[in-house]
Amino acid sequence: MITLDFLNTCSAALFTETLHGIYEHSPWIPERVAAQRPFAALSALKLALQAAVRNAARDEQLGLIRAHPELAGKAAIAGELTGESSGEQTQAGLHLCNPDEFAALQKLNGDYNAKFGFPFILAVKGPDGKGFTRRAIIDTFSRRLKNQGDDELAENLRQINRIAELRLNDLLAYTPLLGNTILAWSEVIGAWSDDQYGLTCAYMTASHRKTAAQLAEWMREAGMQAHIDAVGNVVGRYLSDRTDAKTLVTGSHYDTVCDGGKYDGRVGILLPIAVVKHLHDRGEKLPFHVEIVGFSEEEGVRFNSTFLGSNAIIGQFNPALLDKQDTNGISMRDALRTAGHDVADIPAIARKPDDLLGFVEVHIEQGPVLLQQDLPVGIVTAIAGSCRYLIELTGVAGHAGTTPMTMRKDAAAAAAEIILFVERRCGQATSLVGTVGQLQVPHGSVNVIPGTCLLSLDIRAADDVTRDAAVADILAEINAICTRRTIDLALDRIVAAPAVMCAPWLMQQLAAATKRAGMPAFELPSGAGHDAMTLSKITDVAMLFTRCGNGGISHNRLETITADDAEVSAQILLDFLRQFKPKAQA
Ligand code: HGY
Ligand code: MN
Ligand code: MN
């Protein structure tokens, strides 16, 4: 069996020869990293090989891409695939295409080559190495055919690096066990949704409560005491033997956006459970309690109650939320009662700040930065603050055919002007973003001028000054547009979360664990909001990001991570916990 130790100590020629099948017909890649040996970990060898690809000349990169066969293409038909490619395409079932699938792939291969001048590359063994379905392969092929040339060249190189990673795992008989568990658990709870379209798990729905029960069960199996609190947070405690021990908290949210991804929030619960299970299975205790919280509500989809779960944990649950109603007229109070919760128990959820050693959240990046850096993980420096509003514009509904354009009070036209101003204004600073995610003409008709238009507003920036200046300008412009158009305006601010800096003493310990895992400690800000923002009000916080695939997409069913990246993140958290020093000793 090939081991890392063998690869580190054999001759450069034998190193290159042993790795000849890792990058299709391209020995120059292992050749270029041989001199960097020894590698402290398999992950460090993978990074070095990926860097050799990233730093190669453009013609070498194109040669590497063109050295790869098409999917179910000519080489496959002629039986000329390498052993590795043949195994991969077979595992994905590409040798079993029906005539329609086969025809679709031939057309896609032709169109893709004609557009880009190189073949489409996809690591068909997928995120967990078990293989994409043919349907998923064809859908991905069709989606990526619409991309631009440079983006597809970069994506092909990432896919080649992913294929190499999977081939290296096979060569060294390495299995990302924790990562596979995390992805398998994500699939289980990712199948439970409020609707049949995609994954929607809104607060206190049946799928939400089923997910909570499953998380509690996995926590118990990991040796934790687990309970579901009065607002639906799933709380697991892995107790230290020390009676005077304090508590280090980790976790994230398990609710989702509508038609969301399987990993947003959930990885930050499942990964720590897998890590604690690893400790428990070895009878390993820590000098502090570890508490994992599956926060019940962060996205705010059903009741516009963002960060509800984490607010209850810090003792700042807003009782007024209980009277908010969802689109079916069900109040939060009734939803909690139906779930068997007693709202009188909510205040007791609050944690004592003195008992806490800190809060560390693992979360998918939800963006493209780590992907572009070819890095599995990153350390978060700051979490962007956000302001969110619900806006109701009221004009006059009227006849679409008889009302002259100069006599209209069109609420939707006013909304359109507002949306374009938000886009223009938020293009004026790099970390500033503005989004109108909800836009609705209630009970609208094709032949009726919109009398009412509802829209949401989400403005964020890495610093509060930039964000607040943009919010002021946007609100002023909204007022000006409504005055000019004689539209009535109702504004409801539903979130005003300041930007949060992560604690350097916690970041340094995450960074140290990252480096021990053979990774550079790459730092980046978070454009997304997280439960860590709420916990930062009572304890120091830090975050570890895990790379997102598919261009970094999130809040979308295409959200994806690999078992290997989940594994590296889990190993870093495990090492972080084992080496953790409280602030006083840090
Ligand atoms: O919107 C956010 O930033 C988070 O995903 N709730
Ligand atoms: Mn989210
Ligand atoms: Mn999230």
Coordinates of C-alpha atoms and ligand atoms in Angstrom, one line a residue:
M1 CA 0.0 0.0 0.0
I2 CA 1.2 3.5 -0.9
T3 CA 1.6 5.7 2.2
L4 CA 2.4 9.4 2.6
D5 CA 5.6 8.4 4.3
F6 CA 6.6 6.4 1.2
L7 CA 5.8 9.4 -1.0
N8 CA 7.8 11.7 1.2
T9 CA 10.9 9.5 1.3
C10 CA 11.1 7.8 -2.1
S11 CA 13.1 9.2 -5.0
A12 CA 11.7 12.1 -7.0
A13 CA 11.5 9.9 -10.0
L14 CA 9.6 7.2 -8.1
F15 CA 7.4 9.9 -6.5
T16 CA 6.4 11.1 -10.0
E17 CA 5.9 7.6 -11.3
T18 CA 3.8 6.6 -8.3
L19 CA 1.5 9.6 -8.9
H20 CA 1.4 9.3 -12.7
G21 CA -2.4 8.4 -12.7
I22 CA -3.4 11.3 -10.5
Y23 CA -3.5 14.0 -13.2
E24 CA -4.5 12.5 -16.5
H25 CA -1.4 12.2 -18.8
S26 CA 0.3 15.0 -16.9
P27 CA 3.4 13.9 -15.0
W28 CA 4.7 17.4 -15.0
I29 CA 2.4 18.2 -12.0
P30 CA 3.8 15.7 -9.4
E31 CA 7.3 16.4 -10.9
R32 CA 6.9 20.1 -9.9
V33 CA 6.1 19.4 -6.3
A34 CA 8.6 16.5 -5.6
A35 CA 11.1 19.0 -4.3
Q36 CA 8.6 20.4 -1.7
R37 CA 8.6 17.1 0.2
P38 CA 8.2 16.1 3.0
F39 CA 4.5 16.9 3.3
A40 CA 3.1 17.1 6.9
A41 CA -0.3 15.8 5.8
L42 CA -2.1 14.4 2.8
S43 CA -4.0 17.7 2.7
A44 CA -0.7 19.6 2.3
L45 CA 0.3 17.3 -0.7
K46 CA -3.1 18.0 -2.3
L47 CA -2.6 21.8 -1.8
A48 CA 0.9 21.6 -3.4
L49 CA -0.4 19.7 -6.5
Q50 CA -3.3 22.1 -6.8
A51 CA -0.9 25.1 -6.6
A52 CA 1.3 23.6 -9.4
V53 CA -1.9 23.5 -11.6
R54 CA -2.9 27.0 -10.6
N55 CA 0.6 28.4 -11.2
A56 CA 1.1 26.6 -14.5
A57 CA 1.2 28.5 -17.8
R58 CA -2.1 28.9 -19.6
D59 CA -1.0 26.6 -22.4
E60 CA 0.0 23.9 -19.9
Q61 CA -3.4 24.3 -18.2
L62 CA -5.2 24.0 -21.6
G63 CA -3.0 20.9 -22.3
L64 CA -4.0 19.4 -19.0
I65 CA -7.7 20.0 -19.7
R66 CA -7.5 18.7 -23.2
A67 CA -5.7 15.5 -21.9
H68 CA -9.0 14.6 -20.3
P69 CA -11.7 12.5 -22.1
E70 CA -15.2 13.7 -22.8
L71 CA -17.9 12.2 -20.7
A72 CA -19.4 9.2 -22.5
G73 CA -17.4 10.6 -25.5
K74 CA -15.3 9.2 -28.3
A75 CA -12.6 7.8 -26.1
A76 CA -15.2 6.0 -23.9
I77 CA -16.9 4.6 -27.0
A78 CA -13.5 3.5 -28.5
G79 CA -12.5 1.9 -25.1
E80 CA -9.5 4.2 -24.9
L81 CA -10.1 5.6 -21.4
T82 CA -7.4 5.4 -18.8
G83 CA -8.1 3.0 -16.0
E84 CA -8.9 5.8 -13.6
S85 CA -11.3 7.6 -16.1
S86 CA -13.0 4.4 -17.0
G87 CA -13.6 3.6 -13.4
E88 CA -15.0 7.0 -12.7
Q89 CA -17.3 7.2 -15.7
T90 CA -18.5 3.6 -14.9
Q91 CA -19.2 4.5 -11.3
A92 CA -21.3 7.4 -12.5
G93 CA -23.2 5.0 -14.7
L94 CA -22.1 6.7 -17.9
H95 CA -21.7 3.4 -19.6
L96 CA -25.4 2.8 -19.0
C97 CA -26.8 5.9 -20.8
N98 CA -30.2 5.3 -22.5
P99 CA -30.4 6.7 -26.1
D100 CA -31.8 10.1 -25.0
E101 CA -29.0 10.5 -22.3
F102 CA -26.4 9.4 -24.8
A103 CA -27.6 11.8 -27.5
A104 CA -27.8 14.6 -24.9
L105 CA -24.2 14.1 -23.8
Q106 CA -22.9 13.9 -27.4
K107 CA -24.7 17.2 -28.2
L108 CA -23.4 18.8 -25.0
N109 CA -19.9 17.6 -25.7
G110 CA -20.1 19.1 -29.3
D111 CA -21.6 22.4 -28.2
Y112 CA -19.2 22.8 -25.2
N113 CA -16.1 22.0 -27.3
A114 CA -17.3 24.4 -30.1
K115 CA -17.8 27.2 -27.5
F116 CA -14.7 26.8 -25.4
G117 CA -12.2 24.8 -27.4
F118 CA -11.7 22.2 -24.6
P119 CA -13.7 19.4 -23.1
F120 CA -16.1 19.7 -20.2
I121 CA -14.6 18.3 -17.0
L122 CA -16.6 17.2 -14.0
A123 CA -15.5 15.1 -11.0
V124 CA -18.3 12.6 -11.7
K125 CA -17.7 10.8 -8.4
G126 CA -19.3 13.8 -6.8
P127 CA -19.1 15.4 -3.3
D128 CA -19.0 12.1 -1.3
G129 CA -17.2 10.0 -3.9
K130 CA -20.3 7.9 -4.5
G131 CA -21.0 9.3 -8.0
F132 CA -23.4 11.8 -9.5
T133 CA -26.5 10.5 -11.2
R134 CA -26.6 10.8 -15.0
R135 CA -29.4 13.3 -14.6
A136 CA -27.2 15.5 -12.3
I137 CA -24.3 15.2 -14.7
I138 CA -26.4 16.3 -17.7
D139 CA -28.0 19.2 -15.7
T140 CA -24.5 20.4 -14.6
F141 CA -23.2 20.1 -18.1
S142 CA -26.1 22.2 -19.5
R143 CA -25.8 24.8 -16.7
R144 CA -22.1 25.3 -17.2
L145 CA -22.4 25.5 -21.0
K146 CA -23.9 28.9 -20.4
N147 CA -20.8 30.2 -18.5
Q148 CA -18.0 32.4 -19.9
G149 CA -14.7 30.9 -21.2
D150 CA -12.4 32.0 -18.3
D151 CA -14.9 30.9 -15.7
E152 CA -15.2 27.5 -17.3
L153 CA -11.4 27.1 -17.7
A154 CA -11.1 27.9 -13.9
E155 CA -13.9 25.5 -13.1
N156 CA -12.4 22.7 -15.2
L157 CA -9.1 23.1 -13.4
R158 CA -11.0 22.9 -10.0
Q159 CA -12.8 19.8 -11.2
I160 CA -9.4 18.2 -12.3
N161 CA -8.0 19.0 -8.8
R162 CA -11.1 17.3 -7.3
I163 CA -10.6 14.3 -9.5
A164 CA -7.0 14.2 -8.4
E165 CA -8.0 14.4 -4.8
L166 CA -10.3 11.5 -5.1
R167 CA -7.6 9.5 -7.0
L168 CA -5.1 10.3 -4.3
N169 CA -7.6 9.2 -1.6
D170 CA -7.9 5.8 -3.5
L171 CA -4.1 5.5 -4.0
L172 CA -3.5 6.0 -0.2
A173 CA -6.6 4.1 0.8
Y174 CA -7.7 7.2 2.6
T175 CA -11.4 7.7 3.5
P176 CA -12.7 11.0 5.0
L177 CA -14.8 9.2 7.6
L178 CA -16.0 12.2 9.5
G179 CA -16.7 14.1 6.3
N180 CA -18.7 11.2 4.9
T181 CA -20.8 11.1 8.1
I182 CA -21.5 14.8 7.9
L183 CA -22.6 14.6 4.3
A184 CA -24.7 11.5 4.9
W185 CA -26.5 13.2 7.9
S186 CA -27.0 16.3 5.7
E187 CA -28.8 14.1 3.1
V188 CA -31.0 12.6 5.8
I189 CA -32.3 15.9 7.2
G190 CA -32.0 17.5 3.8
A191 CA -34.8 15.3 2.6
W192 CA -37.3 16.7 5.1
S193 CA -39.0 19.8 3.6
D194 CA -42.1 21.9 4.1
D195 CA -42.9 21.5 0.4
Q196 CA -42.0 19.1 -2.5
Y197 CA -40.0 21.5 -4.6
G198 CA -36.7 21.7 -2.7
L199 CA -35.5 22.1 0.9
T200 CA -37.6 24.5 2.9
C201 CA -37.5 24.0 6.7
A202 CA -39.3 26.9 8.3
Y203 CA -39.7 27.5 12.0
M204 CA -41.8 25.0 13.9
T205 CA -43.2 23.3 10.8
A206 CA -43.5 19.5 10.9
S207 CA -40.2 19.0 9.0
H208 CA -38.5 21.5 11.3
R209 CA -39.6 19.5 14.4
K210 CA -38.7 16.2 12.8
T211 CA -35.2 17.6 12.1
A212 CA -34.9 18.8 15.7
A213 CA -35.7 15.4 17.0
Q214 CA -33.1 13.8 14.7
L215 CA -30.4 16.2 15.7
A216 CA -31.1 15.4 19.4
E217 CA -30.9 11.7 18.7
W218 CA -27.5 12.1 16.9
M219 CA -26.3 14.2 19.8
R220 CA -27.3 11.4 22.3
E221 CA -25.6 8.8 20.2
A222 CA -22.5 10.9 20.4
G223 CA -22.5 10.7 24.2
M224 CA -24.2 14.1 24.8
Q225 CA -27.1 15.1 27.1
A226 CA -29.6 16.5 24.6
H227 CA -32.8 18.4 24.9
I228 CA -35.0 20.7 22.8
D229 CA -35.7 24.0 24.5
A230 CA -38.8 26.2 24.6
V231 CA -38.1 27.9 21.3
G232 CA -36.9 24.8 19.5
N233 CA -33.1 25.1 19.9
V234 CA -31.6 21.6 20.0
V235 CA -29.0 21.6 22.8
G236 CA -26.4 18.9 23.3
R237 CA -23.8 19.0 26.1
Y238 CA -20.7 16.8 26.1
L239 CA -19.7 17.0 29.8
S240 CA -16.3 17.3 31.2
D241 CA -15.3 15.3 34.2
R242 CA -14.3 18.5 36.0
T243 CA -17.2 19.7 38.1
D244 CA -16.0 23.3 37.9
A245 CA -15.7 23.2 34.2
K246 CA -17.0 26.1 32.1
T247 CA -18.6 25.7 28.7
L248 CA -17.4 26.2 25.1
V249 CA -20.3 26.6 22.8
T250 CA -20.5 25.8 19.1
G251 CA -23.3 25.3 16.7
S252 CA -25.4 27.0 14.0
H253 CA -29.0 27.0 12.7
Y254 CA -31.1 24.2 11.2
D255 CA -33.8 26.2 9.7
T256 CA -33.4 27.1 6.0
V257 CA -34.5 29.6 3.4
C258 CA -37.1 28.6 0.9
D259 CA -35.7 26.1 -1.6
G260 CA -32.3 26.4 0.1
G261 CA -29.2 24.3 0.4
K262 CA -28.5 21.3 2.6
Y263 CA -25.4 22.8 4.3
D264 CA -26.2 26.4 5.3
G265 CA -26.3 26.3 9.1
R266 CA -26.6 22.5 9.3
V267 CA -22.9 21.7 8.7
G268 CA -22.2 23.9 11.8
I269 CA -24.3 21.5 13.9
L270 CA -23.6 18.1 12.2
L271 CA -19.8 18.6 12.1
P272 CA -19.4 19.3 15.8
I273 CA -21.7 16.3 16.6
A274 CA -19.4 14.1 14.5
V275 CA -16.4 15.5 16.3
V276 CA -17.9 14.9 19.7
K277 CA -18.9 11.4 18.7
H278 CA -15.2 10.8 17.7
L279 CA -14.1 11.9 21.2
H280 CA -16.9 9.9 22.9
D281 CA -16.1 6.8 21.0
R282 CA -12.6 7.0 22.3
G283 CA -13.7 7.9 25.8
E284 CA -11.9 11.2 25.5
K285 CA -13.1 14.0 27.8
L286 CA -12.1 17.7 27.7
P287 CA -11.3 20.0 30.6
F288 CA -14.4 22.0 29.7
H289 CA -18.0 21.2 28.7
V290 CA -18.8 21.4 25.0
E291 CA -22.3 22.6 24.1
I292 CA -23.6 22.2 20.6
V293 CA -26.7 24.3 19.8
G294 CA -28.8 23.7 16.7
F295 CA -30.4 27.2 16.6
S296 CA -34.1 26.8 15.7
E297 CA -34.5 30.0 13.7
E298 CA -31.9 32.2 12.0
E299 CA -33.3 32.8 8.5
G300 CA -36.6 34.3 9.7
V301 CA -38.6 32.8 6.8
R302 CA -41.9 32.1 8.5
F303 CA -42.3 34.9 11.0
N304 CA -39.6 37.4 9.9
S305 CA -37.9 36.6 13.3
T306 CA -34.3 36.4 12.3
F307 CA -31.8 35.1 14.9
L308 CA -34.8 34.0 17.2
G309 CA -33.0 30.9 18.5
S310 CA -29.7 32.6 19.3
N311 CA -31.5 35.6 20.8
A312 CA -33.3 33.3 23.2
I313 CA -29.9 31.8 24.2
I314 CA -28.5 35.2 25.1
G315 CA -31.7 36.2 27.0
Q316 CA -33.0 38.7 24.4
F317 CA -36.0 36.9 23.0
N318 CA -38.5 39.5 21.9
P319 CA -42.0 38.4 23.3
A320 CA -43.7 40.6 20.6
L321 CA -42.7 37.9 18.1
L322 CA -45.2 35.5 19.6
D323 CA -48.0 37.5 18.1
K324 CA -46.5 37.6 14.6
Q325 CA -48.5 35.5 12.1
D326 CA -47.3 33.5 9.1
T327 CA -49.0 33.7 5.7
N328 CA -51.7 31.3 6.9
G329 CA -52.6 33.4 9.8
I330 CA -51.0 31.1 12.4
S331 CA -49.3 33.0 15.2
M332 CA -45.9 32.0 16.5
R333 CA -47.5 31.4 19.9
D334 CA -49.9 28.9 18.4
A335 CA -47.1 27.2 16.4
L336 CA -45.1 26.8 19.6
R337 CA -48.1 25.5 21.5
T338 CA -48.8 23.0 18.8
A339 CA -45.2 21.8 19.1
G340 CA -45.8 21.3 22.8
H341 CA -43.6 24.2 24.0
D342 CA -44.6 26.5 26.8
V343 CA -43.6 30.2 26.2
A344 CA -43.3 30.6 29.9
D345 CA -40.1 28.5 29.7
I346 CA -38.4 30.9 27.3
P347 CA -36.7 33.3 29.7
A348 CA -35.0 30.3 31.4
I349 CA -33.2 29.5 28.2
A350 CA -30.8 32.4 28.7
R351 CA -27.2 31.4 29.3
K352 CA -25.0 33.0 32.0
P353 CA -22.2 34.8 30.3
D354 CA -19.7 33.9 33.0
D355 CA -20.3 30.2 32.3
L356 CA -19.2 30.6 28.7
L357 CA -15.6 30.3 27.4
G358 CA -16.6 31.4 23.9
F359 CA -18.6 30.5 20.8
V360 CA -17.1 29.0 17.7
E361 CA -19.3 28.5 14.6
V362 CA -18.4 26.3 11.6
H363 CA -20.3 27.4 8.5
I364 CA -20.1 27.1 4.8
E365 CA -18.6 30.2 3.2
Q366 CA -21.7 30.8 1.0
G367 CA -19.4 32.6 -1.5
P368 CA -16.6 32.0 -4.0
V369 CA -13.4 33.2 -2.1
L370 CA -12.1 29.9 -0.8
L371 CA -13.0 28.2 -4.1
Q372 CA -10.9 30.7 -6.0
Q373 CA -8.1 30.3 -3.5
D374 CA -8.2 26.5 -3.8
L375 CA -8.5 26.3 0.0
P376 CA -10.9 24.0 1.9
V377 CA -11.1 26.3 5.0
G378 CA -10.8 30.0 6.1
I379 CA -10.8 31.9 9.3
V380 CA -13.5 34.6 9.5
T381 CA -12.3 38.1 10.6
A382 CA -15.6 40.0 10.7
I383 CA -19.3 39.4 10.0
A384 CA -21.0 42.0 7.9
G385 CA -23.8 43.9 9.7
S386 CA -27.2 44.1 8.0
C387 CA -30.3 46.2 7.9
R388 CA -33.5 44.7 6.6
Y389 CA -36.8 46.4 5.9
L390 CA -40.3 45.3 4.7
I391 CA -41.8 48.0 2.5
E392 CA -45.4 48.5 1.5
L393 CA -46.1 50.9 -1.3
T394 CA -49.7 52.0 -1.8
G395 CA -50.8 53.8 -5.0
V396 CA -54.2 53.4 -6.8
A397 CA -55.3 50.3 -8.6
G398 CA -56.9 51.3 -11.9
H399 CA -57.9 50.1 -15.3
A400 CA -54.9 49.2 -17.4
G401 CA -56.6 50.2 -20.6
T402 CA -58.3 53.5 -19.8
T403 CA -55.9 55.2 -17.4
P404 CA -53.5 57.6 -19.1
M405 CA -49.8 57.1 -18.1
T406 CA -49.7 60.6 -16.7
M407 CA -52.6 59.9 -14.3
R408 CA -51.3 56.7 -12.7
K409 CA -50.2 56.0 -9.1
D410 CA -48.5 52.7 -10.0
A411 CA -47.0 51.1 -6.9
A412 CA -45.0 48.5 -8.9
A413 CA -43.4 51.2 -11.1
A414 CA -42.3 53.0 -7.9
A415 CA -40.9 49.7 -6.6
A416 CA -39.0 49.3 -9.9
E417 CA -37.3 52.7 -9.5
I418 CA -36.4 51.9 -5.9
I419 CA -34.8 48.5 -6.9
L420 CA -32.7 50.2 -9.5
F421 CA -31.6 52.9 -7.1
V422 CA -30.6 50.2 -4.5
E423 CA -28.5 48.4 -7.2
R424 CA -26.8 51.7 -8.2
R425 CA -26.1 52.9 -4.7
C426 CA -24.8 49.6 -3.4
G427 CA -22.4 49.4 -6.3
Q428 CA -20.5 52.3 -4.8
A429 CA -18.4 50.4 -2.2
T430 CA -16.8 47.0 -2.4
S431 CA -18.1 45.4 0.8
L432 CA -21.6 47.0 0.3
V433 CA -24.4 44.9 -1.0
G434 CA -28.2 45.6 -1.4
T435 CA -30.9 43.1 -2.2
V436 CA -34.6 43.2 -2.8
G437 CA -35.3 39.5 -2.3
Q438 CA -39.1 39.7 -2.0
L439 CA -41.3 41.6 -4.5
Q440 CA -45.0 41.1 -4.7
V441 CA -48.2 42.7 -6.2
P442 CA -50.8 41.2 -3.9
H443 CA -53.9 40.0 -5.8
G444 CA -52.5 41.6 -8.9
S445 CA -54.2 41.2 -12.3
V446 CA -52.8 41.6 -15.8
N447 CA -55.2 44.4 -16.6
V448 CA -55.0 46.3 -13.4
I449 CA -52.5 49.0 -12.5
P450 CA -50.8 47.8 -9.3
G451 CA -52.3 49.6 -6.3
T452 CA -50.1 47.9 -3.8
C453 CA -46.6 46.6 -4.0
L454 CA -44.7 44.8 -1.2
L455 CA -40.9 44.5 -1.2
S456 CA -38.1 43.6 1.1
L457 CA -34.7 45.4 1.5
D458 CA -31.4 43.8 2.8
I459 CA -28.4 46.2 3.0
R460 CA -25.1 45.0 4.3
A461 CA -21.4 46.1 4.5
A462 CA -18.3 45.0 6.3
D463 CA -18.5 48.1 8.5
D464 CA -21.5 49.9 9.9
V465 CA -20.5 53.4 8.7
T466 CA -20.6 52.3 5.0
R467 CA -23.8 50.4 5.5
D468 CA -25.6 53.2 7.5
A469 CA -24.7 55.8 4.9
A470 CA -26.1 53.6 2.1
V471 CA -29.3 53.0 4.2
A472 CA -29.8 56.7 4.7
D473 CA -29.4 57.5 1.0
I474 CA -31.7 54.7 0.0
L475 CA -34.4 55.7 2.5
A476 CA -34.2 59.3 1.3
E477 CA -34.5 58.2 -2.3
I478 CA -37.5 56.0 -1.5
N479 CA -39.2 59.0 0.1
A480 CA -38.4 61.1 -2.9
I481 CA -39.7 58.5 -5.4
C482 CA -43.0 58.1 -3.3
T483 CA -43.5 61.8 -3.1
R484 CA -43.0 62.4 -6.8
R485 CA -45.3 59.5 -7.6
T486 CA -47.9 60.2 -4.9
I487 CA -47.4 56.8 -3.4
D488 CA -48.0 56.1 0.3
L489 CA -45.0 54.5 2.0
A490 CA -44.9 52.1 5.0
L491 CA -41.5 51.0 6.3
D492 CA -40.9 48.2 8.8
R493 CA -37.3 47.7 9.9
I494 CA -37.0 44.0 10.9
V495 CA -33.3 43.7 11.3
A496 CA -30.6 46.1 12.4
A497 CA -27.5 43.9 13.2
P498 CA -24.2 45.7 13.6
A499 CA -21.0 44.2 12.1
V500 CA -19.2 41.9 14.5
M501 CA -15.4 41.5 14.8
C502 CA -14.2 37.9 15.7
A503 CA -12.0 37.6 18.8
P504 CA -8.3 37.5 17.9
W505 CA -7.5 35.1 20.7
L506 CA -10.0 32.6 19.4
M507 CA -9.1 33.2 15.7
Q508 CA -5.4 32.5 16.6
Q509 CA -6.3 29.1 18.1
L510 CA -8.4 28.2 15.0
A511 CA -5.5 29.4 12.8
A512 CA -3.0 27.2 14.8
A513 CA -5.2 24.1 14.3
T514 CA -5.6 25.0 10.6
K515 CA -1.8 25.1 10.2
R516 CA -1.3 21.9 12.1
A517 CA -3.7 20.3 9.5
G518 CA -1.3 21.3 6.8
M519 CA -3.4 24.3 5.6
P520 CA -2.6 28.0 5.5
A521 CA -4.7 30.1 7.9
F522 CA -6.4 32.2 5.2
E523 CA -8.5 35.0 6.7
L524 CA -11.7 36.5 5.1
P525 CA -14.8 38.5 6.1
S526 CA -18.3 37.1 6.1
G527 CA -20.8 38.8 3.9
A528 CA -23.5 36.5 5.3
G529 CA -25.0 37.0 8.7
H530 CA -24.6 34.2 11.3
D531 CA -25.7 33.2 14.8
A532 CA -22.2 34.2 16.0
M533 CA -23.4 37.8 15.6
T534 CA -26.0 37.3 18.4
L535 CA -23.7 35.2 20.6
S536 CA -21.0 38.0 20.4
K537 CA -23.3 40.1 22.6
I538 CA -22.5 37.8 25.6
T539 CA -19.2 36.0 24.7
D540 CA -16.2 36.1 22.3
V541 CA -16.8 34.5 19.0
A542 CA -14.9 33.0 16.0
M543 CA -15.9 31.3 12.8
L544 CA -14.4 28.6 10.6
F545 CA -15.6 28.7 6.9
T546 CA -15.7 25.6 4.8
R547 CA -15.4 25.9 1.0
C548 CA -18.5 26.0 -1.2
G549 CA -18.6 24.3 -4.6
N550 CA -20.6 25.2 -7.7
G551 CA -19.0 28.7 -7.9
G552 CA -19.7 29.3 -4.2
I553 CA -23.5 29.4 -4.7
S554 CA -25.7 29.3 -1.6
H555 CA -29.3 29.9 -0.5
N556 CA -29.8 27.7 -3.6
R557 CA -30.3 23.9 -4.0
L558 CA -27.0 23.8 -5.9
E559 CA -25.2 24.6 -2.6
T560 CA -22.5 21.9 -2.2
I561 CA -19.4 20.9 -0.2
T562 CA -17.2 17.9 -0.5
A563 CA -16.6 15.1 2.1
D564 CA -12.9 15.9 2.0
D565 CA -13.5 19.6 2.9
A566 CA -15.9 18.6 5.6
E567 CA -13.3 16.2 6.9
V568 CA -10.5 18.8 7.0
S569 CA -12.9 21.2 8.8
A570 CA -13.9 18.5 11.3
Q571 CA -10.2 17.6 12.0
I572 CA -9.4 21.3 12.6
L573 CA -12.3 21.7 15.1
L574 CA -11.2 18.4 16.8
D575 CA -7.7 19.6 17.1
F576 CA -8.9 23.1 18.2
L577 CA -10.9 21.5 21.0
R578 CA -8.1 19.3 22.1
Q579 CA -5.6 22.2 22.3
F580 CA -8.1 24.9 23.4
K581 CA -6.8 27.4 26.0
P582 CA -9.4 29.7 27.7
K583 CA -8.8 33.4 27.2
A584 CA -7.1 33.9 30.5
Q585 CA -4.5 31.3 29.5
A586 CA -4.3 32.1 25.8
Ligands
HGY1 O1 -28.9 36.1 5.2 C1 -27.9 35.7 5.8 O2 -26.9 36.3 5.7 C2 -27.9 34.4 6.5 O3 -27.7 33.3 5.6 N1 -29.2 34.2 7.2
MN2 MN -28.6 31.4 5.3
MN3 MN -26.5 30.3 7.7

